[in-house]
């Protein structure tokens, strides 16, 4: 973030596609025994296994999903990987490989692509994942990044969205709403900067929020932790579009309703103070903020003792009959119907 | 191609992302027993297998890889799948699943996306491949499509690029150069149309060329055919960037040279006549045209009798020592050094 990006500029056309691929993949080391052949052939080759394979993909586009005026390319690379790994963990699996395709317009020199890939590499190293393929091409506008993640899980460990049962407890990992508020802080600073480019922002009160927006961490630890605790969720999903939206997915696919409690929603102190400052309702932010990349899951009520008191988890409610719908019980003990107000990429552009 | 695309327009924002996903995936049926869970969860789940997994991905971008003024969306969808399946077949494997991510600007109504997916669906049905995931989002400009294909092969059947040995025969499937000439014909018609929109193009003499450009077929049949013939290639690659460029990949990775013969290059009669008309050298077109999606492979010389006379294959030369380089023997028996003049997406924009 602090490096001077203007020292050297190498044009991508000079290198050519294969030169670029060689250049950016030379620092990636294979870490998983299941990766037989990574980059460099028509397809990657992954070893046979008696486990099931998990495959997920996400596409991030400049101007739609991120703004390079406050998203450093290294963070973008890191986040693009996290977004995908999170989906593998939400199946209760272990992520092992990724492919990364990028398209860049000619306003980006090689050094920018190196920064992007240094973030991808950091994510690969930290999460024990191998880069096994991809495509690099030019775009007519901006930058986009398409990542596919591949993971493994024992057949009996895979957790789908459709297994939630009445009376199950509803649990979330970590806390909610911080990434959304981080975005609000960054957007505000961008506006301030436009008016006064010499203004030095003081972001000390927002470090956690900004980190959650710019450098989210996927919950790699949760599948292992659940196994240790001998808890198998009945359903699980990652929180990318916001808690409400994810609850709708689980309830719709499981054919159940749910009741969650406002006073149980896990909020970081910075979320609470930033909500006051921005005059936002912290419950709304927790429900609809999105990009938390925490895991939302349901467990049989018999597992209550295993979950309660664990600092990673908050029990926020329970599963009800389908005809009761999805409801939030407010601090004033009022019951109100939840709405899926997740982020909708297709509406953003309107 | 002939339907009236202007009858109905449904805005994507009306449907929303999840509505769109449901809408476009409803017609896709799972065909492979290894597809346990396709679209609809955080990740697709594929069954355990004692085979190796093959993974490959490609990104196609409007204005870089295709021009919608002559590429119908249905064909684009079909071709985007072919490009990826071709890579799986080039590993001597069987393709079983794909993920498809698209980004579209709001100039595209739902009906356009349906057309795109109808091409993807046709490809899935014809090639026995399951759509198991993807991402749909908006773009700030144009349309792009990112496909990842997943395949399987017995460990001992997988063919890499690095196994070619001196004296091996060099073989190509099908014929070369037609897709490139198809593009020239379409580009010419586009220019004619600009000048005189009422001109009715007579494309009868170019049907094969245009088909190879707009609706290429990946060589799904080759891995099975080779197995039947009891031939295991020592190296293999698909011809996407042009024969020269692919020969460079095989020779570089195998640390060998090669000698190919101009008079052995397989050319369709339409390629020969179109080259005359466009005043292009047919050998250059065959070497550097690209987008043929045929397979290029090497086999031990002992397999000569198995390959010769098979209408699917042409023996175009043989592998030499590395220090001899890559050479073309012309019809006049002159030897000239080959250049890798494949298509370079990163240079296109210059």
Short mmCIF file of C-alpha atoms in Angstrom, two decimals, chain A residues 12-14 16-18 20 36-37 40-59 61-65 87-88 90-91 99 101-106 132-141 144 146 148 150 158-162 236-238 241 245 249 253 343-350, chain B residues 12-14 16-18 20 36-37 40-59 61-65 87-88 90-91 99 101-106 132-141 144 146 148 150 158-162 236-238 241 245 249 253 343-350:
data_model
loop_
_atom_site.label_atom_id
_atom_site.label_comp_id
_atom_site.label_asym_id
_atom_site.label_seq_id
_atom_site.Cartn_x
_atom_site.Cartn_y
_atom_site.Cartn_z
CA UNK A 12 2.56 -5.95 -20.94
CA UNK A 13 2.72 -6.06 -24.73
CA UNK A 14 6.51 -6.16 -24.50
CA UNK A 16 3.62 -11.05 -24.43
CA UNK A 17 1.09 -13.44 -22.96
CA UNK A 18 3.44 -16.36 -22.34
CA UNK A 20 3.67 -12.61 -18.58
CA UNK A 36 0.39 -33.11 -9.87
CA UNK A 37 0.74 -30.47 -12.58
CA UNK A 40 2.06 -24.89 -17.94
CA UNK A 41 -0.03 -27.42 -19.84
CA UNK A 42 -3.47 -27.44 -21.44
CA UNK A 43 -5.04 -28.26 -18.08
CA UNK A 44 -3.92 -28.69 -14.49
CA UNK A 45 -3.73 -32.29 -13.24
CA UNK A 46 -4.91 -33.09 -9.72
CA UNK A 47 -4.37 -36.39 -8.03
CA UNK A 48 -6.98 -39.04 -7.51
CA UNK A 49 -8.63 -39.07 -4.12
CA UNK A 50 -11.43 -40.90 -2.39
CA UNK A 51 -12.79 -37.54 -1.26
CA UNK A 52 -15.36 -35.42 -3.04
CA UNK A 53 -14.20 -32.45 -5.08
CA UNK A 54 -15.63 -28.98 -4.40
CA UNK A 55 -15.62 -26.36 -7.17
CA UNK A 56 -16.61 -22.70 -6.89
CA UNK A 57 -15.99 -19.57 -8.92
CA UNK A 58 -16.35 -15.79 -8.57
CA UNK A 59 -15.83 -12.87 -10.87
CA UNK A 61 -14.95 -6.42 -11.97
CA UNK A 62 -13.49 -2.96 -11.58
CA UNK A 63 -16.19 -0.36 -11.17
CA UNK A 64 -18.70 -3.00 -10.06
CA UNK A 65 -17.04 -4.94 -7.24
CA UNK A 87 -17.21 -20.87 -0.51
CA UNK A 88 -15.13 -24.04 -0.13
CA UNK A 90 -18.83 -23.09 3.59
CA UNK A 91 -19.13 -26.64 2.22
CA UNK A 99 -7.16 -20.93 -11.12
CA UNK A 101 -7.90 -15.45 -14.97
CA UNK A 102 -7.34 -11.74 -15.41
CA UNK A 103 -8.09 -9.22 -18.11
CA UNK A 104 -6.37 -5.85 -17.97
CA UNK A 105 -6.53 -2.77 -20.13
CA UNK A 106 -3.26 -1.29 -21.33
CA UNK A 132 -2.82 -24.36 -11.00
CA UNK A 133 -3.98 -22.43 -14.03
CA UNK A 134 -5.63 -19.39 -15.49
CA UNK A 135 -5.79 -17.09 -18.45
CA UNK A 136 -4.34 -13.64 -19.00
CA UNK A 137 -5.73 -11.36 -21.62
CA UNK A 138 -6.43 -7.74 -22.38
CA UNK A 139 -9.65 -5.92 -21.66
CA UNK A 140 -11.10 -2.94 -23.44
CA UNK A 141 -11.72 -1.27 -20.09
CA UNK A 144 -11.31 -7.98 -13.94
CA UNK A 146 -12.07 -14.50 -12.29
CA UNK A 148 -12.10 -20.75 -9.48
CA UNK A 150 -11.12 -26.40 -5.93
CA UNK A 158 -19.87 -32.08 3.06
CA UNK A 159 -22.49 -29.63 4.34
CA UNK A 160 -25.14 -28.30 1.95
CA UNK A 161 -27.60 -25.46 2.31
CA UNK A 162 -30.66 -27.67 2.41
CA UNK A 236 -23.94 -23.98 6.08
CA UNK A 237 -23.32 -20.97 3.84
CA UNK A 238 -20.80 -18.15 3.78
CA UNK A 241 -24.31 -10.91 0.42
CA UNK A 245 -29.84 -12.93 2.18
CA UNK A 249 -30.96 -19.24 0.94
CA UNK A 253 -33.48 -24.67 0.29
CA UNK A 343 -26.16 -6.92 -2.47
CA UNK A 344 -27.37 -7.39 -6.03
CA UNK A 345 -24.68 -6.86 -8.62
CA UNK A 346 -27.25 -6.70 -11.39
CA UNK A 347 -29.13 -3.85 -9.74
CA UNK A 348 -26.06 -1.82 -8.83
CA UNK A 349 -25.71 -0.44 -12.28
CA UNK A 350 -29.22 1.00 -12.48
CA UNK B 12 -31.87 -8.22 -15.93
CA UNK B 13 -32.30 -5.91 -12.96
CA UNK B 14 -35.98 -6.91 -12.80
CA UNK B 16 -32.12 -9.95 -9.92
CA UNK B 17 -29.04 -12.13 -9.69
CA UNK B 18 -30.66 -15.16 -8.10
CA UNK B 20 -31.37 -14.86 -13.34
CA UNK B 36 -23.24 -34.86 -7.05
CA UNK B 37 -24.34 -31.25 -6.67
CA UNK B 40 -27.20 -23.96 -6.09
CA UNK B 41 -24.78 -24.16 -3.17
CA UNK B 42 -21.54 -22.44 -2.20
CA UNK B 43 -19.59 -24.89 -4.34
CA UNK B 44 -20.32 -27.75 -6.70
CA UNK B 45 -19.66 -31.24 -5.34
CA UNK B 46 -18.07 -33.85 -7.59
CA UNK B 47 -17.79 -37.49 -6.72
CA UNK B 48 -14.67 -39.25 -5.59
CA UNK B 49 -12.79 -41.11 -8.28
CA UNK B 50 -9.55 -43.02 -8.65
CA UNK B 51 -8.82 -40.97 -11.76
CA UNK B 52 -6.90 -37.74 -11.99
CA UNK B 53 -8.77 -34.47 -12.26
CA UNK B 54 -8.06 -32.04 -15.11
CA UNK B 55 -8.82 -28.34 -14.69
CA UNK B 56 -8.59 -25.62 -17.33
CA UNK B 57 -10.01 -22.14 -17.75
CA UNK B 58 -10.42 -19.51 -20.47
CA UNK B 59 -11.69 -15.97 -20.55
CA UNK B 61 -13.96 -10.71 -23.78
CA UNK B 62 -16.10 -8.70 -26.19
CA UNK B 63 -13.96 -6.48 -28.39
CA UNK B 64 -10.88 -8.62 -27.74
CA UNK B 65 -11.89 -12.20 -28.50
CA UNK B 87 -7.90 -28.26 -23.40
CA UNK B 88 -9.23 -31.26 -21.49
CA UNK B 90 -5.56 -32.20 -25.22
CA UNK B 91 -4.64 -33.88 -21.92
CA UNK B 99 -18.50 -23.54 -14.52
CA UNK B 101 -19.21 -16.87 -15.16
CA UNK B 102 -20.56 -13.97 -17.16
CA UNK B 103 -20.55 -10.23 -16.78
CA UNK B 104 -22.93 -8.19 -18.92
CA UNK B 105 -23.58 -4.50 -19.26
CA UNK B 106 -27.15 -3.30 -19.07
CA UNK B 132 -22.01 -27.03 -12.08
CA UNK B 133 -21.52 -23.41 -11.10
CA UNK B 134 -20.65 -19.89 -12.06
CA UNK B 135 -21.19 -16.27 -11.30
CA UNK B 136 -23.38 -13.68 -12.99
CA UNK B 137 -22.68 -10.03 -12.56
CA UNK B 138 -22.82 -6.72 -14.35
CA UNK B 139 -19.99 -5.17 -16.32
CA UNK B 140 -19.34 -1.53 -17.00
CA UNK B 141 -18.80 -2.34 -20.66
CA UNK B 144 -17.36 -11.34 -21.00
CA UNK B 146 -15.13 -17.04 -18.12
CA UNK B 148 -13.59 -23.45 -16.25
CA UNK B 150 -13.11 -30.10 -15.24
CA UNK B 158 -2.73 -38.27 -19.12
CA UNK B 159 -0.58 -36.74 -21.87
CA UNK B 160 1.53 -33.67 -21.10
CA UNK B 161 3.38 -31.30 -23.40
CA UNK B 162 6.83 -32.37 -22.28
CA UNK B 236 -0.20 -33.40 -26.93
CA UNK B 237 -1.61 -29.85 -27.11
CA UNK B 238 -4.65 -28.27 -28.69
CA UNK B 241 -2.99 -20.04 -31.06
CA UNK B 245 2.97 -21.51 -31.49
CA UNK B 249 5.26 -25.15 -26.59
CA UNK B 253 8.81 -28.22 -22.81
CA UNK B 343 -2.23 -14.87 -31.56
CA UNK B 344 -1.24 -12.63 -28.66
CA UNK B 345 -4.18 -11.14 -26.80
CA UNK B 346 -1.94 -8.69 -25.00
CA UNK B 347 -0.58 -7.26 -28.23
CA UNK B 348 -3.94 -7.01 -29.96
CA UNK B 349 -4.83 -3.81 -28.22
CA UNK B 350 -1.71 -1.92 -29.26
#
